[in-house]
GROMACS .gro file of C-alpha atoms in nm:
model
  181
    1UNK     CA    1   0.000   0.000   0.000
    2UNK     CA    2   0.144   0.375  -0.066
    3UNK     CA    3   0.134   0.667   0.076
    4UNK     CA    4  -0.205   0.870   0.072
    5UNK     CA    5  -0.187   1.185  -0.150
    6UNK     CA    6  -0.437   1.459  -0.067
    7UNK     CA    7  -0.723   1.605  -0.276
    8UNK     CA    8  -0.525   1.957  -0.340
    9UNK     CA    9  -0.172   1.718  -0.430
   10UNK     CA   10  -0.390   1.538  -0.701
   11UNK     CA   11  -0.512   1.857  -0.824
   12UNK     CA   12  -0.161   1.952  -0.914
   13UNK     CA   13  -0.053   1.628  -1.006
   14UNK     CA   14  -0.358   1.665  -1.282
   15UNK     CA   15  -0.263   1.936  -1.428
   16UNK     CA   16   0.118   1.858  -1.458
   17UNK     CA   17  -0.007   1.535  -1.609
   18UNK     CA   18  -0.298   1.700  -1.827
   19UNK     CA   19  -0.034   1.961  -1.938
   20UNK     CA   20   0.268   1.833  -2.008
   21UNK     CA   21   0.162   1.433  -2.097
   22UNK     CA   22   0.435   1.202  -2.082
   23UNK     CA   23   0.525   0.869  -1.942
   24UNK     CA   24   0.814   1.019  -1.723
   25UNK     CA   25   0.530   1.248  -1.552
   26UNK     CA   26   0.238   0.948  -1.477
   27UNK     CA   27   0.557   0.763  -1.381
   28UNK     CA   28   0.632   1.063  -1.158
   29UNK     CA   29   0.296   1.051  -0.994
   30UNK     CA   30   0.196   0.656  -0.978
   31UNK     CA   31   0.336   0.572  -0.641
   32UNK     CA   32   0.179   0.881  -0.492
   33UNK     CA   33  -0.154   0.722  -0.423
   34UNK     CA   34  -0.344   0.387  -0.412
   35UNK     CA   35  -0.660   0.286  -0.510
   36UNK     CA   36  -0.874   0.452  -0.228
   37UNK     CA   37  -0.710   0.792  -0.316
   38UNK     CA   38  -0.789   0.697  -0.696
   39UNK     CA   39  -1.157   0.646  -0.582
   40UNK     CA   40  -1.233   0.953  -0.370
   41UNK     CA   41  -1.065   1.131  -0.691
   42UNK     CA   42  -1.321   0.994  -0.900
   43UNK     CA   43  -1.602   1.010  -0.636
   44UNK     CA   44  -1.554   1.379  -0.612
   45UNK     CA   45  -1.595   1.350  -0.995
   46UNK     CA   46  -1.853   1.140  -1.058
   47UNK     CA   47  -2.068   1.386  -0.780
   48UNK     CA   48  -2.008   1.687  -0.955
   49UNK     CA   49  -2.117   1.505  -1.276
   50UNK     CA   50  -2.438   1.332  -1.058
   51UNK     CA   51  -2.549   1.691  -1.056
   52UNK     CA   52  -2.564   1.726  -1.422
   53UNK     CA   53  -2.782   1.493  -1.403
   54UNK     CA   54  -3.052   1.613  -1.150
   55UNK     CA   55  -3.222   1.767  -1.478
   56UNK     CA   56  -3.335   1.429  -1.515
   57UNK     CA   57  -3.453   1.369  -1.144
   58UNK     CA   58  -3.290   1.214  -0.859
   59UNK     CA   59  -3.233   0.905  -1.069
   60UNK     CA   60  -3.043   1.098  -1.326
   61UNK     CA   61  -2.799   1.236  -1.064
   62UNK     CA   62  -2.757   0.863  -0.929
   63UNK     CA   63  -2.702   0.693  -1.252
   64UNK     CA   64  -2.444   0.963  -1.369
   65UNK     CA   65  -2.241   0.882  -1.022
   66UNK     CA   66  -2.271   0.486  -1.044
   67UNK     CA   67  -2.184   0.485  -1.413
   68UNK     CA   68  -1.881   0.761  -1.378
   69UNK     CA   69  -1.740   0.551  -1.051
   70UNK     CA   70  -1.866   0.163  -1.217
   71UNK     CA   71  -1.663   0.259  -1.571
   72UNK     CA   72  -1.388   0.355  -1.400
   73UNK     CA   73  -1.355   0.044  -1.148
   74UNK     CA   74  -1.418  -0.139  -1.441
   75UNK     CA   75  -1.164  -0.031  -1.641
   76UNK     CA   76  -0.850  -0.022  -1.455
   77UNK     CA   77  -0.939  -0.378  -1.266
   78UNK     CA   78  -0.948  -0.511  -1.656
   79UNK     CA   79  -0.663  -0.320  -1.736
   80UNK     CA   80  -0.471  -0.406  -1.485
   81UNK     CA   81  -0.606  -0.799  -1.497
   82UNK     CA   82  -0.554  -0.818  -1.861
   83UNK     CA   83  -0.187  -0.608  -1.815
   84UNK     CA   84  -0.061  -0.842  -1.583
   85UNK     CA   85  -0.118  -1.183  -1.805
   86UNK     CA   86   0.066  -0.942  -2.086
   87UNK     CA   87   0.385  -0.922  -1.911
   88UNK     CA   88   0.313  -0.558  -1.680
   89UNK     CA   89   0.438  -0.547  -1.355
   90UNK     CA   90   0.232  -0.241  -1.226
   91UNK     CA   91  -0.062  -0.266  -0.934
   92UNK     CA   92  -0.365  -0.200  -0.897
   93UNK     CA   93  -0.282   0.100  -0.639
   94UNK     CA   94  -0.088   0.236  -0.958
   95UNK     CA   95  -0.310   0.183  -1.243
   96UNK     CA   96  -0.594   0.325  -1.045
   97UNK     CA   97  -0.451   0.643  -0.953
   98UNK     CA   98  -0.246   0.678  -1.270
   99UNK     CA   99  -0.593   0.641  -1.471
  100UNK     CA  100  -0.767   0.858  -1.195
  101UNK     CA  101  -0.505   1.146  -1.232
  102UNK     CA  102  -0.668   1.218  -1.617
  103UNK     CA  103  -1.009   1.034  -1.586
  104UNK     CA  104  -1.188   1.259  -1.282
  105UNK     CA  105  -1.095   1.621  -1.441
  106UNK     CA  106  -1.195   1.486  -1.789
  107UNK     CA  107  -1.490   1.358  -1.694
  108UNK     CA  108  -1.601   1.712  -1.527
  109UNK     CA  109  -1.483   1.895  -1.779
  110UNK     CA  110  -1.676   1.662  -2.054
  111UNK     CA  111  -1.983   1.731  -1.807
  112UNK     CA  112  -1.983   2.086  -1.787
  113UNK     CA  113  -1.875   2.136  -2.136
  114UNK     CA  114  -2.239   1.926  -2.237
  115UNK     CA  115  -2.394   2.076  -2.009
  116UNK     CA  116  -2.338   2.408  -2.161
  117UNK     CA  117  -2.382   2.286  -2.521
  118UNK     CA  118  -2.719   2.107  -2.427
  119UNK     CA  119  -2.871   2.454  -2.318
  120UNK     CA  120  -2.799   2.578  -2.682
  121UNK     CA  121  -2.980   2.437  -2.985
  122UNK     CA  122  -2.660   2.488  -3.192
  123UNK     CA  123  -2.454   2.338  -2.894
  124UNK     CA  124  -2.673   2.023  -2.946
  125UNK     CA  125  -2.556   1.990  -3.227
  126UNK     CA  126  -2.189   1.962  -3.123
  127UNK     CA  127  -2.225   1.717  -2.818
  128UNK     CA  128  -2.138   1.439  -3.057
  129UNK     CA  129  -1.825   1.573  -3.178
  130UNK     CA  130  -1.734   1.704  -2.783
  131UNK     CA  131  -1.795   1.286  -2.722
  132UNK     CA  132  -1.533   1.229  -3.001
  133UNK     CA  133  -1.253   1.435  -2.882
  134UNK     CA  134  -1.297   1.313  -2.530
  135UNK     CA  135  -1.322   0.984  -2.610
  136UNK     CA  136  -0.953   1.039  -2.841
  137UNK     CA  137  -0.794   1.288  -2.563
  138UNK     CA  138  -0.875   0.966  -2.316
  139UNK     CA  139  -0.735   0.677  -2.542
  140UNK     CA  140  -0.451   0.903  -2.556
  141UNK     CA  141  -0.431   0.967  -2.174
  142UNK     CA  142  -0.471   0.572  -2.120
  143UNK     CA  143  -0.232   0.497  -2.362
  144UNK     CA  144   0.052   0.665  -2.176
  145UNK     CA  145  -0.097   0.551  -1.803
  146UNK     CA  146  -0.098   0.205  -1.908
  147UNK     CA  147   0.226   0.214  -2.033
  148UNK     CA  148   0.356   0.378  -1.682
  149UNK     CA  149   0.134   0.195  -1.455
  150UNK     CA  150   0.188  -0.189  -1.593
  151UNK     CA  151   0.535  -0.113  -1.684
  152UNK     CA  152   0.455  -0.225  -2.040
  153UNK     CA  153   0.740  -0.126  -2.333
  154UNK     CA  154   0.624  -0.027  -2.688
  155UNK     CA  155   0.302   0.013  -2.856
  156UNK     CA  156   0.179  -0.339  -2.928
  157UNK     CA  157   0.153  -0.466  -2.590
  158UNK     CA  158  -0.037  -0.128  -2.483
  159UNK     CA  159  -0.220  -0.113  -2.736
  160UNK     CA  160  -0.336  -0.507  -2.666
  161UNK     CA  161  -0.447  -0.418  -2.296
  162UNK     CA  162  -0.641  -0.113  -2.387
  163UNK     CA  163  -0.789  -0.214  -2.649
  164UNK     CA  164  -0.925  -0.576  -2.479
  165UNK     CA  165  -0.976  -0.375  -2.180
  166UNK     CA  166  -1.220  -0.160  -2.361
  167UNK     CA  167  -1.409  -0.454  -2.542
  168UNK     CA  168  -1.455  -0.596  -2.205
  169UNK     CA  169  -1.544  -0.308  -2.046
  170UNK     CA  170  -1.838  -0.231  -2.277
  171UNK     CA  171  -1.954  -0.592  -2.301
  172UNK     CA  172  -1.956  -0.583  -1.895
  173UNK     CA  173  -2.106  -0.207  -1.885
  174UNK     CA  174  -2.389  -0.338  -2.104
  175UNK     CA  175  -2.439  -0.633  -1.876
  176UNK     CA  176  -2.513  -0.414  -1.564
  177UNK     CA  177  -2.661  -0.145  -1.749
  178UNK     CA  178  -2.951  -0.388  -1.881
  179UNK     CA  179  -2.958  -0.527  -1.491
  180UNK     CA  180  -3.001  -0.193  -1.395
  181UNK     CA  181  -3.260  -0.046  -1.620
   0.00000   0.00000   0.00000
């Protein structure tokens, strides 16, 4: 288990990562934190992106929450299951906060962002293409956190975890989304 970084720490350690992306700086950062600083991270997140979705009632603002905090734990257990049996070294603790570092501030930032485009008729229009380029600025963000976090050299073996990570991930986030609804 690592040290405990604080809310204010991971703030900066965003920023440096969201700024300056690299595989020196999520390096820099993975050993800072574990998995239950990685999860109030995302909590924080996924609450400020619940609220987006009290337009749609007090079962909007709970389903934004459990699917914001569900994708993530999702993700980085698969990508750290499926890393491991492809040769990374990295822990949980690391891939969880790694992924966390980019994941929460993207995820508010996608939220307000659609928020403020969803008030707008024209801004409706350009939700879809907002989706796009978060969903590349992520792959990119994972790409370099999975390669820090599991220890994993060159693009092929990255490239394999992410991208079974993410066909697992949806087949699984369909599974509980049909249990759900």
């Amino acid at each position: 288990m690592t040290a405990n970084s604080s809310i204010p720490e991971m703030l900066n350690q965003s920023r440096t990562v969201l700024t300056s992306p690299s595989v020196a700086n999520f390096e820099r950062f993975e050993g800072r934190g574990n998995l239950a600083d990685a999860l109030i991270y995302m909590t924080i997140a996924a609450a400020i992106t619940g609220v987006f979705g009290l337009t749609e009632g007090v079962g909007g603002f709970l389903r934004n929450i459990i699917s914001a905090l569900l994708g993530f734990l999702i993700f980085t257990y698969l990508v750290h299951w499926i890393g491991s049996r492809r040769g990374g070294s990295g822990t949980l603790d690391e891939v969880a906060y790694s992924f966390a570092l980019f994941w929460a501030p993207l995820t508010v930032l996608v939220g307000v962002v659609s928020l403020i485009l969803a008030i707008t008729v024209v801004g409706i229009v350009l939700i879809p293409l907002v989706l796009l380029a978060a969903f590349v600025v992520n792959v990119f963000f994972a790409y370099l956190a999975v390669q820090s976090s599991m220890n994993l050299q060159g693009g092929g073996p990255t490239w394999t975890v992410l991208i079974l990570a993410a066909l697992a991930s949806f087949v699984l986030n369909l599974i509980i989304a049909a249990i759900l609804n």
